[in-house]
Amino acid sequence: MKNDKLKNVLLCFVSGIIGAGCFFGGMYFFPESFGKVVTETVEKTVETRNVTINDTGIAEAVDKIYDAVVVVKNYKKQELYSTGTGFVYEVDGNTAYILTNHHVIEGGSEVYVQFTDGKTIKTKVVGSDKYADIAVLSIDANDSVKIASIGSSEEVRVGDTAFAVGAPLDATTYSGTVTRGIISGKNRMVSVSLNNNNVSDWVMSVLQTDAAINSGNSGGPLSNANGEVIGITSLKLVNSGVEGMGFAIPIETAMEYAHKIMKGEKIERPYLGVSMANLSDARQEYYPRLENLGVTSGVFINSVEKGSPAEKGGLKVADVIIRADGEEVTSMAYLKYLLYEHEIGDEISLTVYRDGSEQDLLIKLTEVSSN
């Protein structure tokens, strides 16, 4: 029995020596193969570690822009009429320029801005545009004026961090409020009522964010994680079943209009020269006439101005515009959006439903002022 145990021990010992010899011999004579295995193992380990994310907050990014943000106070007959937010985006010589929304300063007679140090200054309204919802204010500059860094909305990705700085609700109590979220969507088409009457007059292409946007935030900056402005907070979706849907005008669009306003350029947009209604509304007024029309959506033409681009291009009363430049027209607001994508002198292609069939028209656009 003892001899058998001894034989087993010796057998294990010899097997171990042979195995080790084979291993090291393989490494000596075939190093590439062993090196490949080691390399692949290391690469897999590194790949696993690359998905680790560390969130250290955005305090430094907020510091970069915070003092460039102002509270905008709009007065009418020496009484506070409305409030909002704005930010210094440029200094030229002795003049500092501030961006905000048109609807923030609309209807007032005097506009003041309040800085983070509490200093309040009366501004000059350089100009504004209601469709773009952009307004430019100016003040005398000094060495203490801080300028916001301008970023790019085109480079931002859905899921990137975004934050807003503004004065929600009470312009004094809650000024300088910072809210954080992400970019929830890009190129969102949102209907806007220009007269606060719940009728969609215009469609805007905007950024969507879940950073909290409240009344008073309008005109303030939406910034990326580097503290650069990528949009101007303009509106939010209000509904009992909706939460966390705010929208911002892309900074490229805002700056395009701001520079035109600074240069004193007249902002002009093309027009058709018609009165119109959404087909759904027209059906209620002209139901017997439209009962068997054959289309379910579009824009109904009520009248055509004499000598207008519409008349010259062949539009007629009772036509229904169903497509513009090949895109489906679902409402007057969206038709205006497609129309205002054109420059003065451009031609727009319209497809209309008339007398039971579709017809294509080409209309050369002339100008009309938006102011």
Coordinates of C-alpha atoms in Angstrom, one line a residue:
M1 CA 0.0 0.0 0.0
K2 CA 2.8 2.4 0.9
N3 CA 4.5 1.6 -2.4
D4 CA 1.3 2.5 -4.3
K5 CA 1.1 5.9 -2.6
L6 CA 4.7 6.6 -3.3
K7 CA 4.2 5.7 -7.0
N8 CA 1.2 8.1 -7.2
V9 CA 3.2 11.0 -5.7
L10 CA 6.1 10.4 -8.0
L11 CA 3.7 10.2 -11.0
C12 CA 2.1 13.6 -10.1
F13 CA 5.5 15.2 -9.6
V14 CA 6.8 14.0 -13.0
S15 CA 3.6 15.1 -14.8
G16 CA 4.0 18.6 -13.3
I17 CA 7.5 18.8 -14.5
I18 CA 6.5 17.7 -18.0
G19 CA 3.6 20.1 -18.1
A20 CA 5.7 23.1 -17.1
G21 CA 8.4 22.1 -19.6
C22 CA 5.8 22.0 -22.4
F23 CA 4.4 25.5 -21.4
F24 CA 7.8 27.2 -21.2
G25 CA 8.9 25.4 -24.3
G26 CA 5.9 26.6 -26.2
M27 CA 6.6 30.2 -25.1
Y28 CA 10.2 29.9 -26.2
F29 CA 9.5 28.4 -29.6
F30 CA 6.1 30.0 -30.4
P31 CA 6.1 33.5 -28.7
E32 CA 3.7 35.1 -31.2
S33 CA 0.9 32.8 -30.3
F34 CA 1.3 33.3 -26.6
G35 CA 1.7 37.1 -27.1
K36 CA -1.5 37.2 -29.1
V37 CA -3.5 35.6 -26.3
V38 CA -2.1 38.1 -23.7
T39 CA -2.8 41.0 -26.0
E40 CA -6.4 40.0 -26.6
T41 CA -7.0 39.7 -22.9
V42 CA -5.6 43.1 -22.1
E43 CA -7.6 44.7 -24.9
K44 CA -10.9 43.2 -23.6
T45 CA -10.1 44.6 -20.1
V46 CA -9.5 48.1 -21.4
E47 CA -12.7 48.1 -23.4
T48 CA -14.7 47.2 -20.3
R49 CA -13.2 50.1 -18.4
N50 CA -14.0 52.6 -21.1
V51 CA -17.8 52.6 -20.3
T52 CA -17.3 54.0 -16.8
I53 CA -18.8 57.5 -16.4
N54 CA -18.0 60.0 -13.7
D55 CA -20.3 62.9 -13.0
T56 CA -18.6 65.8 -11.2
G57 CA -21.4 68.4 -11.6
I58 CA -21.5 71.6 -13.7
A59 CA -20.6 74.3 -11.2
E60 CA -17.6 75.4 -13.2
A61 CA -19.7 75.6 -16.4
V62 CA -22.3 77.7 -14.5
D63 CA -19.6 80.1 -13.2
K64 CA -18.5 80.8 -16.8
I65 CA -21.9 82.3 -17.8
Y66 CA -23.7 83.2 -14.5
D67 CA -22.7 86.9 -14.4
A68 CA -23.5 87.4 -18.1
V69 CA -27.2 86.6 -17.4
V70 CA -29.6 89.5 -16.6
V71 CA -33.2 89.8 -15.4
V72 CA -35.2 91.8 -18.0
K73 CA -37.9 94.1 -16.7
N74 CA -40.4 95.5 -19.1
Y75 CA -42.4 98.6 -18.0
K76 CA -45.5 100.1 -19.4
K77 CA -46.6 103.5 -18.1
Q78 CA -44.0 103.3 -15.3
E79 CA -45.5 100.0 -14.1
L80 CA -43.9 96.6 -14.3
Y81 CA -45.6 94.9 -17.3
S82 CA -43.6 91.7 -17.8
T83 CA -40.3 90.1 -16.8
G84 CA -37.9 87.6 -18.4
T85 CA -34.3 86.8 -18.8
G86 CA -31.5 87.8 -21.1
F87 CA -27.7 87.6 -21.5
V88 CA -24.8 89.7 -22.7
Y89 CA -23.6 88.1 -25.9
E90 CA -21.3 90.8 -27.4
V91 CA -19.5 94.0 -26.6
D92 CA -18.6 96.4 -29.4
G93 CA -16.6 99.4 -28.3
N94 CA -18.5 101.1 -25.5
T95 CA -21.7 99.2 -26.2
A96 CA -22.8 95.9 -24.7
Y97 CA -25.6 93.9 -26.5
I98 CA -28.1 91.7 -24.7
L99 CA -30.2 88.9 -26.3
T100 CA -33.7 88.1 -25.1
N101 CA -37.1 87.1 -26.5
H102 CA -39.4 89.5 -28.4
H103 CA -42.4 88.4 -26.3
V104 CA -40.5 89.5 -23.1
I105 CA -40.3 93.1 -24.2
E106 CA -43.4 93.3 -26.3
G107 CA -46.1 95.8 -25.3
G108 CA -43.8 97.8 -23.0
S109 CA -42.4 101.3 -23.3
E110 CA -39.2 101.1 -21.1
V111 CA -36.9 98.1 -20.6
Y112 CA -34.4 97.7 -17.7
V113 CA -31.9 94.9 -17.0
Q114 CA -30.7 93.8 -13.6
F115 CA -27.3 92.1 -13.2
T116 CA -26.3 89.5 -10.6
D117 CA -24.7 92.2 -8.4
G118 CA -28.1 93.9 -8.1
K119 CA -27.3 96.8 -10.4
T120 CA -30.2 97.9 -12.6
I121 CA -29.7 99.7 -15.9
K122 CA -32.1 101.2 -18.4
T123 CA -31.6 99.8 -21.9
K124 CA -32.2 100.8 -25.5
V125 CA -34.3 98.4 -27.6
V126 CA -32.2 98.1 -30.7
G127 CA -34.9 96.0 -32.4
S128 CA -36.8 92.7 -32.4
D129 CA -38.6 90.2 -34.6
K130 CA -41.8 88.5 -33.5
Y131 CA -41.6 85.5 -35.7
A132 CA -38.1 84.6 -34.7
D133 CA -39.0 85.8 -31.1
I134 CA -35.6 87.6 -30.8
A135 CA -35.0 91.0 -29.3
V136 CA -31.7 92.9 -29.0
L137 CA -31.1 95.4 -26.2
S138 CA -28.0 97.6 -25.7
I139 CA -26.4 99.3 -22.7
D140 CA -23.2 101.3 -22.1
A141 CA -20.4 98.8 -21.5
N142 CA -17.8 98.9 -18.8
D143 CA -14.9 96.7 -17.7
S144 CA -17.1 94.7 -15.3
V145 CA -19.6 93.5 -18.0
K146 CA -19.2 89.7 -18.5
I147 CA -19.9 88.2 -22.0
A148 CA -21.4 84.8 -22.5
S149 CA -19.5 82.3 -24.6
I150 CA -21.4 81.2 -27.7
G151 CA -21.4 77.5 -28.6
S152 CA -23.1 75.4 -31.3
S153 CA -26.5 73.7 -31.2
E154 CA -25.5 71.8 -34.3
E155 CA -22.7 69.9 -32.5
V156 CA -24.8 69.0 -29.4
R157 CA -26.2 65.5 -29.3
V158 CA -29.4 64.1 -27.8
G159 CA -28.5 63.0 -24.3
D160 CA -25.9 65.7 -23.7
T161 CA -26.1 67.7 -20.5
A162 CA -27.8 71.1 -20.7
F163 CA -28.7 73.7 -18.1
A164 CA -30.7 76.9 -18.0
V165 CA -30.1 80.1 -16.0
G166 CA -33.0 82.5 -15.5
A167 CA -35.4 84.3 -13.3
P168 CA -38.5 82.0 -13.0
L169 CA -41.8 83.3 -11.5
D170 CA -40.7 86.2 -9.3
A171 CA -37.9 88.1 -11.0
T172 CA -36.4 89.2 -7.7
T173 CA -36.9 86.2 -5.4
Y174 CA -35.8 83.5 -7.8
S175 CA -33.3 85.4 -10.1
G176 CA -30.3 83.4 -11.0
T177 CA -32.0 80.0 -10.8
V178 CA -30.1 77.2 -12.4
T179 CA -31.9 74.1 -13.7
R180 CA -30.2 71.1 -15.2
G181 CA -31.3 68.4 -17.7
I182 CA -30.3 66.9 -21.0
I183 CA -31.0 67.7 -24.7
S184 CA -34.2 65.6 -25.2
G185 CA -34.5 66.3 -29.0
K186 CA -33.4 68.4 -31.9
N187 CA -35.2 70.1 -34.8
R188 CA -38.6 69.8 -33.0
M189 CA -41.4 71.6 -34.9
V190 CA -43.5 73.4 -32.3
S191 CA -46.6 75.5 -33.1
V192 CA -46.6 79.0 -31.6
S193 CA -49.4 81.4 -30.9
L194 CA -48.2 85.0 -31.5
N195 CA -51.2 86.6 -29.9
N196 CA -51.7 84.2 -26.9
N197 CA -55.1 83.2 -28.2
N198 CA -54.4 79.5 -28.5
V199 CA -54.4 79.7 -32.3
S200 CA -51.3 78.5 -34.0
D201 CA -49.8 81.3 -36.1
W202 CA -46.3 80.0 -36.6
V203 CA -44.1 77.0 -36.4
M204 CA -40.6 77.1 -34.9
S205 CA -37.7 74.6 -35.2
V206 CA -36.3 74.3 -31.7
L207 CA -34.2 72.3 -29.3
Q208 CA -36.1 70.2 -26.7
T209 CA -34.8 69.9 -23.1
D210 CA -36.1 68.4 -19.8
A211 CA -34.3 71.1 -17.8
A212 CA -37.0 73.0 -15.9
I213 CA -38.3 76.0 -17.9
N214 CA -40.7 78.3 -16.1
S215 CA -42.4 81.6 -16.7
G216 CA -39.7 84.2 -16.4
N217 CA -37.0 82.0 -17.9
S218 CA -37.9 83.2 -21.4
G219 CA -34.9 84.8 -23.2
G220 CA -32.3 83.2 -21.0
P221 CA -29.5 80.9 -22.1
L222 CA -29.6 77.2 -22.5
S223 CA -26.0 76.1 -22.2
N224 CA -24.0 73.0 -22.7
A225 CA -21.7 71.3 -20.1
N226 CA -18.9 73.7 -21.1
G227 CA -20.9 76.8 -20.2
E228 CA -21.5 77.8 -23.8
V229 CA -24.8 79.1 -25.0
I230 CA -26.5 76.7 -27.4
G231 CA -30.0 78.1 -27.4
I232 CA -32.4 80.7 -26.0
T233 CA -35.2 79.4 -23.8
S234 CA -38.4 80.4 -25.4
L235 CA -41.4 78.3 -24.4
K236 CA -42.6 75.1 -22.7
L237 CA -45.4 72.6 -23.4
V238 CA -48.1 73.0 -20.8
N239 CA -50.5 70.2 -20.4
S240 CA -51.9 68.2 -17.4
G241 CA -50.2 65.0 -18.8
V242 CA -46.9 66.6 -19.8
E243 CA -43.9 67.3 -17.6
G244 CA -40.3 68.4 -18.5
M245 CA -40.8 69.6 -22.1
G246 CA -39.1 72.9 -22.6
F247 CA -37.9 74.4 -25.9
A248 CA -35.1 76.7 -26.9
I249 CA -34.3 78.6 -30.1
P250 CA -31.0 77.3 -31.6
I251 CA -28.3 79.9 -31.0
E252 CA -27.4 79.9 -34.7
T253 CA -30.9 81.1 -35.6
A254 CA -30.9 83.7 -32.8
M255 CA -27.5 85.1 -33.8
E256 CA -28.5 85.4 -37.4
Y257 CA -31.4 87.6 -36.5
A258 CA -29.5 89.5 -33.8
H259 CA -26.8 90.5 -36.3
K260 CA -29.4 91.8 -38.8
I261 CA -31.0 93.8 -36.0
M262 CA -27.6 95.2 -34.9
K263 CA -26.8 96.3 -38.4
G264 CA -30.2 98.0 -38.8
E265 CA -31.2 95.6 -41.6
K266 CA -34.9 95.4 -42.3
I267 CA -36.2 91.9 -41.7
E268 CA -38.4 91.0 -44.6
R269 CA -40.3 87.8 -45.4
P270 CA -42.1 86.7 -48.6
Y271 CA -45.9 86.6 -48.8
L272 CA -48.5 85.1 -51.0
G273 CA -51.3 87.7 -50.7
V274 CA -54.2 85.5 -49.6
S275 CA -56.5 85.1 -46.7
M276 CA -56.8 81.4 -45.6
A277 CA -58.0 79.0 -43.0
N278 CA -57.1 75.5 -41.9
L279 CA -59.3 73.1 -43.9
S280 CA -60.8 71.7 -40.7
D281 CA -62.0 75.2 -39.7
A282 CA -63.2 76.0 -43.2
R283 CA -65.4 72.9 -43.3
Q284 CA -67.4 74.2 -40.3
E285 CA -68.1 77.5 -42.1
Y286 CA -68.5 76.2 -45.6
Y287 CA -69.6 72.6 -44.9
P288 CA -72.1 72.1 -47.7
R289 CA -69.6 73.4 -50.2
L290 CA -66.8 71.2 -48.9
E291 CA -68.8 68.1 -48.0
N292 CA -67.4 65.9 -50.9
L293 CA -64.1 67.8 -51.3
G294 CA -61.9 64.7 -51.5
V295 CA -59.1 65.9 -49.2
T296 CA -59.0 65.8 -45.4
S297 CA -56.2 68.3 -44.6
G298 CA -54.6 71.4 -46.0
V299 CA -55.1 75.2 -46.2
F300 CA -58.3 76.6 -47.7
I301 CA -58.0 79.8 -49.7
N302 CA -60.8 82.3 -48.7
S303 CA -59.7 85.2 -50.9
V304 CA -56.8 86.3 -53.2
E305 CA -55.4 89.8 -53.3
K306 CA -55.5 91.5 -56.7
G307 CA -52.0 91.8 -58.2
S308 CA -50.5 89.6 -55.5
P309 CA -48.0 86.8 -56.1
A310 CA -50.8 84.3 -55.4
E311 CA -53.0 85.8 -58.2
K312 CA -50.1 86.0 -60.6
G313 CA -49.2 82.4 -59.9
G314 CA -52.7 81.1 -60.5
L315 CA -54.1 80.5 -57.0
K316 CA -57.9 80.8 -56.8
V317 CA -60.5 81.1 -54.2
A318 CA -61.6 77.7 -52.8
D319 CA -58.3 76.1 -53.7
V320 CA -56.8 73.8 -51.0
I321 CA -53.1 73.9 -50.6
I322 CA -52.0 70.4 -49.8
R323 CA -48.2 70.5 -50.5
A324 CA -45.5 73.1 -50.6
D325 CA -42.1 72.3 -52.1
G326 CA -43.2 68.6 -51.9
E327 CA -43.9 68.7 -48.2
E328 CA -47.4 68.0 -46.9
V329 CA -49.2 71.1 -45.6
T330 CA -51.2 70.3 -42.5
S331 CA -51.9 73.8 -41.2
M332 CA -51.6 77.6 -41.9
A333 CA -48.8 77.7 -39.3
Y334 CA -46.8 75.1 -41.1
L335 CA -47.4 76.7 -44.5
K336 CA -46.0 80.0 -43.1
Y337 CA -43.0 78.1 -41.9
L338 CA -42.3 76.6 -45.3
L339 CA -43.0 80.0 -47.0
Y340 CA -40.6 81.9 -44.7
E341 CA -37.8 79.4 -45.4
H342 CA -37.6 81.2 -48.8
E343 CA -36.0 84.5 -49.6
I344 CA -37.6 87.4 -51.5
G345 CA -37.6 86.7 -55.2
D346 CA -37.6 82.9 -54.7
E347 CA -40.2 80.6 -56.3
I348 CA -42.3 78.3 -54.2
S349 CA -44.0 75.2 -55.6
L350 CA -47.5 74.7 -54.4
T351 CA -49.8 71.7 -55.0
V352 CA -53.5 72.6 -54.8
Y353 CA -56.6 70.5 -54.9
R354 CA -59.1 72.1 -57.3
D355 CA -62.3 70.8 -58.9
G356 CA -61.5 67.2 -57.9
S357 CA -57.9 67.0 -59.0
E358 CA -54.4 68.1 -58.0
Q359 CA -52.7 71.0 -59.8
D360 CA -49.1 72.2 -59.4
L361 CA -48.4 76.0 -59.3
L362 CA -45.1 77.9 -59.3
I363 CA -45.3 81.2 -57.5
K364 CA -42.6 83.9 -57.4
L365 CA -42.5 85.6 -54.0
T366 CA -42.3 89.2 -53.2
E367 CA -41.6 91.0 -49.9
V368 CA -43.7 92.0 -46.9
S369 CA -42.3 93.4 -43.7
S370 CA -42.7 91.3 -40.5
N371 CA -42.9 94.4 -38.3

